[in-house]
Amino acid sequence: MLACRIHSKEDLRVEPAETPSPGPGEVLLKLGAGGICGSDLHYYFEGRNGSFVVREPLIPGHEASAVVAAIGSGVTRVKVGDKVAVSPSHACGRCDYCRDGREQLCVNMRFLGSASLFPHVQGMFREYFVMGERQCYAVSGDVSLGELAFAEPLAVGLHAVNRGGELMGKSVLITGAGTIGCVTVMAARLAGAAKVTVSDILDRPLEQAKRVGADAVLHAQRDAEALAKPQFDITYEVSGSFAALKSCVAAVKRGGVVVQVGTLPHEPLPFVVNEIMAKELDLRGAFRWGIEFDWAVRYLSTRRVDVRPLLSGQYPLQDAVAAFVAAADKTKTTKVQLVCA
Ligand SMILES: [Zn+2]
Ligand SMILES: [Zn+2]
């Protein structure tokens, strides 16, 4: 079998690897589709993602669907041939945060395809991999493996919306119109937002956001004046840009909520806190997701949320480098996936 490994900055190799076999309670999965995420791009183009640095070859990939190839003893949740969404979150289930229902804050978290721990926790950009059955969510119906691989990013959008609080009747701003921005649009509409506005620095992503339900779009430069006017109840910063965070703080109404979803560059930021004080803002973080992954799988499998417009292209695993380059070009693509032939 083949596995895609990032050895260091801009050194990604698709190499032969040993096919693993499932132990008791484990499942052997064949990759269906794996979405390339912003964090995967950071690992490839910079050799790091925020404070997580690649220190040994890392198999990226945490947004994946798969087909069950074999099951170990005692597995009851899935059977051979099942189409599954794979949860990349291995929370311990025992710490105070897990027990409190916030597994994304787990102190013993092992998140797939991440260099946050050493040795790194290897991800899913490989032909075959083994998961605990708890990580596998089988679905029926005609939802494609490509759509199912959106469970993770959709869960991020659902969780961001949950962190922002009640949306019925509210006006919201989402800064960033990539995959996470667009799924946050979908999540905000599900939650009852009255008006969803999206900003970005590029025109193509803004068009994309409109296609998936944004009521209005603002160009970060051309509409800078509108972005400086306090007019939104809740703002979500998903682009990972400090300029966008400043827009979120400026454009939110007094007493409003600002949710930070994106990862900003790993450096100290000059930040004027007085606006948070004087406007009585709530500045909240949204990190990954908890139960929202289960919800995302359900919304996708019934197409209550239809992510098909977000899928820009699929590449065979062997062409991972070309896929990463395509995924980084936001003037042309939203979500690019790797697939197994
Ligand atoms: Zn991701
Ligand atoms: Zn835990």
CSV table of C-alpha atoms and ligand atoms in Angstrom, one decimal:
chain,number,residue,atom,x,y,z
A,1,MET,CA,0.0,0.0,0.0
A,2,LEU,CA,1.0,3.7,-0.4
A,3,ALA,CA,1.2,6.4,2.3
A,4,CYS,CA,1.7,10.1,1.9
A,5,ARG,CA,4.3,11.5,4.2
A,6,ILE,CA,5.5,15.0,4.9
A,7,HIS,CA,9.2,14.7,5.7
A,8,SER,CA,9.8,18.5,6.1
A,9,LYS,CA,8.8,21.8,4.5
A,10,GLU,CA,7.8,21.2,0.8
A,11,ASP,CA,9.0,17.6,1.0
A,12,LEU,CA,6.0,15.3,0.6
A,13,ARG,CA,6.6,11.7,-0.6
A,14,VAL,CA,4.1,9.0,-1.6
A,15,GLU,CA,5.8,5.9,-0.3
A,16,PRO,CA,5.2,2.2,0.1
A,17,ALA,CA,4.1,1.3,3.7
A,18,GLU,CA,3.1,-1.9,5.4
A,19,THR,CA,-0.6,-2.7,5.4
A,20,PRO,CA,-1.7,-2.8,9.1
A,21,SER,CA,-4.0,-5.4,10.5
A,22,PRO,CA,-6.9,-4.8,13.0
A,23,GLY,CA,-6.6,-6.0,16.5
A,24,PRO,CA,-9.6,-6.7,18.9
A,25,GLY,CA,-12.2,-3.9,18.6
A,26,GLU,CA,-10.4,-2.4,15.6
A,27,VAL,CA,-11.3,-1.9,12.0
A,28,LEU,CA,-9.2,-2.0,8.8
A,29,LEU,CA,-10.3,0.8,6.6
A,30,LYS,CA,-9.6,1.6,2.9
A,31,LEU,CA,-9.5,5.3,2.3
A,32,GLY,CA,-12.5,6.6,0.4
A,33,ALA,CA,-11.8,10.3,0.2
A,34,GLY,CA,-9.6,12.6,2.3
A,35,GLY,CA,-10.1,16.3,2.3
A,36,ILE,CA,-7.0,18.5,2.3
A,37,CYS,CA,-7.4,21.0,5.1
A,38,GLY,CA,-5.6,24.3,5.9
A,39,SER,CA,-3.6,22.6,8.6
A,40,ASP,CA,-2.3,20.0,6.1
A,41,LEU,CA,-1.3,22.8,3.8
A,42,HIS,CA,0.6,24.5,6.7
A,43,TYR,CA,2.5,21.3,7.4
A,44,TYR,CA,3.4,20.9,3.7
A,45,PHE,CA,4.3,24.5,2.8
A,46,GLU,CA,5.7,25.6,6.1
A,47,GLY,CA,6.7,22.4,7.9
A,48,ARG,CA,4.6,23.5,10.8
A,49,ASN,CA,1.0,24.4,11.8
A,50,GLY,CA,1.0,27.2,14.3
A,51,SER,CA,3.1,25.9,17.2
A,52,PHE,CA,3.0,22.3,16.0
A,53,VAL,CA,6.3,21.6,14.1
A,54,VAL,CA,6.9,18.5,11.9
A,55,ARG,CA,9.8,16.7,13.7
A,56,GLU,CA,9.5,13.3,12.0
A,57,PRO,CA,7.7,12.1,8.8
A,58,LEU,CA,4.0,12.9,9.3
A,59,ILE,CA,1.1,11.3,7.4
A,60,PRO,CA,-1.3,14.2,7.2
A,61,GLY,CA,-5.1,14.0,6.8
A,62,HIS,CA,-7.9,14.2,9.3
A,63,GLU,CA,-11.0,14.6,7.1
A,64,ALA,CA,-11.7,11.2,5.7
A,65,SER,CA,-14.3,8.7,4.7
A,66,ALA,CA,-13.5,5.1,4.1
A,67,VAL,CA,-14.8,1.6,3.3
A,68,VAL,CA,-14.5,-1.2,5.9
A,69,ALA,CA,-12.0,-3.7,4.6
A,70,ALA,CA,-11.8,-6.1,7.6
A,71,ILE,CA,-12.9,-6.1,11.2
A,72,GLY,CA,-11.1,-7.4,14.3
A,73,SER,CA,-12.7,-9.6,17.0
A,74,GLY,CA,-15.5,-8.2,19.0
A,75,VAL,CA,-16.4,-5.4,16.5
A,76,THR,CA,-20.2,-4.8,16.3
A,77,ARG,CA,-20.5,-1.2,15.2
A,78,VAL,CA,-19.6,-1.8,11.5
A,79,LYS,CA,-19.3,-4.7,9.0
A,80,VAL,CA,-17.1,-5.3,5.9
A,81,GLY,CA,-18.2,-3.2,3.0
A,82,ASP,CA,-19.7,-0.4,5.1
A,83,LYS,CA,-19.2,3.2,4.0
A,84,VAL,CA,-18.0,5.2,7.0
A,85,ALA,CA,-17.1,8.7,8.1
A,86,VAL,CA,-14.0,8.5,10.3
A,87,SER,CA,-13.7,10.7,13.4
A,88,PRO,CA,-10.0,11.8,13.8
A,89,SER,CA,-10.6,12.7,17.4
A,90,HIS,CA,-9.2,10.2,20.0
A,91,ALA,CA,-10.3,11.7,23.3
A,92,CYS,CA,-9.6,9.7,26.4
A,93,GLY,CA,-13.2,9.7,27.6
A,94,ARG,CA,-12.0,9.7,31.2
A,95,CYS,CA,-10.6,13.2,32.0
A,96,ASP,CA,-12.8,16.0,33.6
A,97,TYR,CA,-13.3,17.7,30.2
A,98,CYS,CA,-14.4,14.5,28.4
A,99,ARG,CA,-16.7,13.7,31.3
A,100,ASP,CA,-18.1,17.2,31.1
A,101,GLY,CA,-19.0,16.6,27.4
A,102,ARG,CA,-16.2,18.7,25.9
A,103,GLU,CA,-14.0,16.1,24.4
A,104,GLN,CA,-12.2,18.7,22.2
A,105,LEU,CA,-10.6,20.0,25.4
A,106,CYS,CA,-9.4,16.5,26.4
A,107,VAL,CA,-6.1,16.6,28.2
A,108,ASN,CA,-5.0,13.3,26.7
A,109,MET,CA,-6.2,14.1,23.2
A,110,ARG,CA,-4.6,12.2,20.2
A,111,PHE,CA,-5.8,13.9,17.1
A,112,LEU,CA,-5.0,12.2,13.8
A,113,GLY,CA,-2.6,13.8,11.3
A,114,SER,CA,-1.3,16.3,13.9
A,115,ALA,CA,2.2,17.1,15.0
A,116,SER,CA,1.0,18.4,18.4
A,117,LEU,CA,2.4,15.3,20.1
A,118,PHE,CA,5.7,13.5,19.6
A,119,PRO,CA,5.8,10.9,18.2
A,120,HIS,CA,3.3,12.5,15.9
A,121,VAL,CA,-0.2,11.0,15.6
A,122,GLN,CA,-0.3,9.7,12.0
A,123,GLY,CA,-3.2,10.7,9.8
A,124,MET,CA,-5.3,9.2,7.0
A,125,PHE,CA,-3.7,10.1,3.7
A,126,ARG,CA,-2.8,6.4,3.1
A,127,GLU,CA,-4.5,3.5,1.3
A,128,TYR,CA,-5.3,1.5,4.5
A,129,PHE,CA,-5.4,2.4,8.1
A,130,VAL,CA,-6.7,0.9,11.4
A,131,MET,CA,-9.1,2.7,13.7
A,132,GLY,CA,-11.0,1.8,16.8
A,133,GLU,CA,-14.6,1.0,16.0
A,134,ARG,CA,-15.7,3.9,18.0
A,135,GLN,CA,-14.1,6.2,15.3
A,136,CYS,CA,-16.3,4.7,12.5
A,137,TYR,CA,-19.7,6.1,11.6
A,138,ALA,CA,-21.4,3.8,9.1
A,139,VAL,CA,-24.0,5.4,6.7
A,140,SER,CA,-26.4,4.0,4.2
A,141,GLY,CA,-28.0,5.7,1.2
A,142,ASP,CA,-26.4,7.2,-1.8
A,143,VAL,CA,-24.3,9.8,-0.1
A,144,SER,CA,-20.8,9.6,-1.7
A,145,LEU,CA,-17.5,9.0,0.0
A,146,GLY,CA,-16.5,12.5,-1.2
A,147,GLU,CA,-19.4,14.1,0.6
A,148,LEU,CA,-18.9,11.9,3.7
A,149,ALA,CA,-15.3,13.2,4.0
A,150,PHE,CA,-16.9,16.6,4.9
A,151,ALA,CA,-18.1,15.3,8.2
A,152,GLU,CA,-15.0,16.8,10.0
A,153,PRO,CA,-15.1,20.3,8.5
A,154,LEU,CA,-18.9,20.5,8.8
A,155,ALA,CA,-18.5,19.5,12.5
A,156,VAL,CA,-16.2,22.5,12.9
A,157,GLY,CA,-18.8,24.8,11.4
A,158,LEU,CA,-21.6,23.4,13.7
A,159,HIS,CA,-19.3,23.7,16.7
A,160,ALA,CA,-18.4,27.3,15.9
A,161,VAL,CA,-22.1,28.2,15.7
A,162,ASN,CA,-22.8,26.4,19.0
A,163,ARG,CA,-20.0,28.4,20.7
A,164,GLY,CA,-21.5,31.7,19.4
A,165,GLY,CA,-24.9,31.0,21.1
A,166,GLU,CA,-28.5,31.3,20.0
A,167,LEU,CA,-28.9,32.4,16.4
A,168,MET,CA,-32.6,32.6,15.8
A,169,GLY,CA,-33.3,36.1,14.3
A,170,LYS,CA,-29.7,37.2,14.5
A,171,SER,CA,-27.4,38.9,12.0
A,172,VAL,CA,-24.0,37.3,11.7
A,173,LEU,CA,-20.6,38.0,10.0
A,174,ILE,CA,-18.3,35.2,8.9
A,175,THR,CA,-14.8,36.3,7.9
A,176,GLY,CA,-13.3,33.8,5.4
A,177,ALA,CA,-15.2,32.1,2.6
A,178,GLY,CA,-13.1,28.9,2.3
A,179,THR,CA,-14.5,25.5,3.3
A,180,ILE,CA,-14.9,26.3,7.0
A,181,GLY,CA,-16.4,29.7,6.2
A,182,CYS,CA,-18.9,28.0,3.8
A,183,VAL,CA,-19.9,25.2,6.2
A,184,THR,CA,-20.3,27.9,8.9
A,185,VAL,CA,-22.7,29.7,6.6
A,186,MET,CA,-24.7,26.4,6.3
A,187,ALA,CA,-24.6,25.8,10.1
A,188,ALA,CA,-25.7,29.4,10.8
A,189,ARG,CA,-28.7,29.0,8.5
A,190,LEU,CA,-29.6,25.6,10.1
A,191,ALA,CA,-29.5,27.4,13.5
A,192,GLY,CA,-31.9,30.1,12.3
A,193,ALA,CA,-29.7,33.1,11.6
A,194,ALA,CA,-31.8,35.9,10.0
A,195,LYS,CA,-29.0,37.3,7.9
A,196,VAL,CA,-25.6,35.7,7.1
A,197,THR,CA,-22.9,38.0,5.7
A,198,VAL,CA,-19.5,36.7,4.6
A,199,SER,CA,-16.2,38.5,3.9
A,200,ASP,CA,-13.0,37.5,2.1
A,201,ILE,CA,-10.1,39.0,0.3
A,202,LEU,CA,-10.8,37.0,-2.9
A,203,ASP,CA,-13.9,37.1,-5.2
A,204,ARG,CA,-14.2,33.5,-6.1
A,205,PRO,CA,-14.7,32.3,-2.5
A,206,LEU,CA,-17.3,35.0,-2.0
A,207,GLU,CA,-19.2,33.7,-5.0
A,208,GLN,CA,-18.9,30.3,-3.5
A,209,ALA,CA,-20.3,31.5,-0.2
A,210,LYS,CA,-23.3,33.0,-2.0
A,211,ARG,CA,-24.0,29.7,-3.7
A,212,VAL,CA,-24.2,27.9,-0.4
A,213,GLY,CA,-26.5,30.4,1.2
A,214,ALA,CA,-24.8,33.6,2.3
A,215,ASP,CA,-27.3,36.5,2.1
A,216,ALA,CA,-24.6,39.2,1.5
A,217,VAL,CA,-20.9,39.2,0.8
A,218,LEU,CA,-18.3,41.9,1.6
A,219,HIS,CA,-14.9,42.2,0.0
A,220,ALA,CA,-12.3,42.8,2.7
A,221,GLN,CA,-10.7,45.7,0.8
A,222,ARG,CA,-13.4,47.2,-1.4
A,223,ASP,CA,-16.0,47.1,1.4
A,224,ALA,CA,-13.7,48.0,4.2
A,225,GLU,CA,-16.0,50.8,5.3
A,226,ALA,CA,-19.0,48.5,5.8
A,227,LEU,CA,-16.7,46.0,7.6
A,228,ALA,CA,-15.8,48.8,10.1
A,229,LYS,CA,-19.4,49.5,11.0
A,230,PRO,CA,-20.9,47.8,14.1
A,231,GLN,CA,-23.9,45.9,12.7
A,232,PHE,CA,-23.7,42.2,13.5
A,233,ASP,CA,-24.9,40.4,16.6
A,234,ILE,CA,-22.3,37.6,16.3
A,235,THR,CA,-19.1,37.4,14.3
A,236,TYR,CA,-17.0,34.4,13.5
A,237,GLU,CA,-13.3,34.7,12.5
A,238,VAL,CA,-12.5,31.6,10.4
A,239,SER,CA,-9.8,32.8,8.1
A,240,GLY,CA,-6.9,32.9,10.6
A,241,SER,CA,-6.1,36.5,9.8
A,242,PHE,CA,-5.4,39.2,12.4
A,243,ALA,CA,-6.9,41.8,10.0
A,244,ALA,CA,-10.1,39.8,9.9
A,245,LEU,CA,-10.2,39.4,13.7
A,246,LYS,CA,-10.0,43.2,13.9
A,247,SER,CA,-12.9,43.4,11.5
A,248,CYS,CA,-14.9,41.0,13.7
A,249,VAL,CA,-14.3,43.2,16.7
A,250,ALA,CA,-15.2,46.4,14.9
A,251,ALA,CA,-18.2,45.0,13.0
A,252,VAL,CA,-19.9,43.4,16.0
A,253,LYS,CA,-22.6,45.4,17.9
A,254,ARG,CA,-22.2,46.4,21.5
A,255,GLY,CA,-22.7,43.5,23.8
A,256,GLY,CA,-22.0,41.1,20.9
A,257,VAL,CA,-20.0,37.8,20.6
A,258,VAL,CA,-16.8,37.3,18.6
A,259,VAL,CA,-15.9,33.6,18.0
A,260,GLN,CA,-12.3,32.8,17.0
A,261,VAL,CA,-12.3,29.7,14.8
A,262,GLY,CA,-9.3,30.0,12.5
A,263,THR,CA,-5.7,29.5,13.5
A,264,LEU,CA,-3.7,32.7,13.5
A,265,PRO,CA,0.0,32.9,12.8
A,266,HIS,CA,2.1,31.8,15.8
A,267,GLU,CA,3.3,35.1,16.9
A,268,PRO,CA,2.3,37.7,19.6
A,269,LEU,CA,-0.3,40.1,18.2
A,270,PRO,CA,-0.8,43.8,19.0
A,271,PHE,CA,-4.3,43.9,20.2
A,272,VAL,CA,-6.5,46.7,21.4
A,273,VAL,CA,-8.5,45.2,24.2
A,274,ASN,CA,-10.3,48.4,25.1
A,275,GLU,CA,-12.9,47.7,22.4
A,276,ILE,CA,-13.7,44.4,24.1
A,277,MET,CA,-14.1,46.2,27.4
A,278,ALA,CA,-16.0,49.2,26.2
A,279,LYS,CA,-18.4,47.3,23.9
A,280,GLU,CA,-18.8,44.5,26.5
A,281,LEU,CA,-17.9,41.9,24.0
A,282,ASP,CA,-17.6,38.2,24.6
A,283,LEU,CA,-14.5,36.8,22.8
A,284,ARG,CA,-14.7,33.0,22.6
A,285,GLY,CA,-12.6,30.3,21.1
A,286,ALA,CA,-14.0,27.4,19.1
A,287,PHE,CA,-11.7,24.4,18.8
A,288,ARG,CA,-12.5,21.4,16.7
A,289,TRP,CA,-15.8,19.8,17.9
A,290,GLY,CA,-17.4,17.3,20.2
A,291,ILE,CA,-20.9,15.8,19.6
A,292,GLU,CA,-21.2,17.9,16.5
A,293,PHE,CA,-19.3,15.2,14.5
A,294,ASP,CA,-22.3,12.9,15.0
A,295,TRP,CA,-24.7,15.6,13.9
A,296,ALA,CA,-22.6,16.3,10.8
A,297,VAL,CA,-22.7,12.7,9.7
A,298,ARG,CA,-26.5,12.7,10.0
A,299,TYR,CA,-26.9,16.0,8.2
A,300,LEU,CA,-24.7,14.8,5.3
A,301,SER,CA,-26.2,11.3,5.0
A,302,THR,CA,-29.7,12.8,4.7
A,303,ARG,CA,-28.4,15.8,2.6
A,304,ARG,CA,-30.1,18.1,5.0
A,305,VAL,CA,-26.8,19.8,4.4
A,306,ASP,CA,-25.6,19.5,0.8
A,307,VAL,CA,-21.8,20.1,0.6
A,308,ARG,CA,-21.5,19.0,-3.1
A,309,PRO,CA,-20.9,22.6,-4.3
A,310,LEU,CA,-17.8,22.8,-2.1
A,311,LEU,CA,-15.9,19.9,-3.7
A,312,SER,CA,-13.6,21.4,-6.3
A,313,GLY,CA,-11.6,18.3,-7.3
A,314,GLN,CA,-10.4,14.8,-6.4
A,315,TYR,CA,-6.8,13.5,-7.1
A,316,PRO,CA,-5.5,10.0,-6.7
A,317,LEU,CA,-3.3,9.5,-3.6
A,318,GLN,CA,-0.2,9.2,-5.9
A,319,ASP,CA,-0.7,12.8,-7.1
A,320,ALA,CA,-0.7,14.2,-3.6
A,321,VAL,CA,1.7,17.0,-4.4
A,322,ALA,CA,-0.4,18.2,-7.3
A,323,ALA,CA,-3.4,18.0,-5.0
A,324,PHE,CA,-1.8,20.1,-2.3
A,325,VAL,CA,-0.7,22.7,-4.8
A,326,ALA,CA,-4.3,22.9,-6.2
A,327,ALA,CA,-5.8,23.0,-2.7
A,328,ALA,CA,-3.6,26.0,-1.8
A,329,ASP,CA,-4.9,28.0,-4.8
A,330,LYS,CA,-7.9,29.7,-3.3
A,331,THR,CA,-8.6,31.6,-6.6
A,332,LYS,CA,-9.5,28.2,-8.1
A,333,THR,CA,-10.5,25.7,-5.5
A,334,THR,CA,-12.5,25.3,-2.3
A,335,LYS,CA,-12.1,21.7,-1.1
A,336,VAL,CA,-9.7,19.3,-2.8
A,337,GLN,CA,-9.6,15.6,-1.9
A,338,LEU,CA,-7.3,12.6,-2.3
A,339,VAL,CA,-9.0,9.4,-3.3
A,340,CYS,CA,-8.0,5.8,-3.6
A,341,ALA,CA,-8.3,4.2,-7.1
B,1,ZN,ZN,-9.3,20.4,9.2
B,2,ZN,ZN,-10.2,13.2,28.0
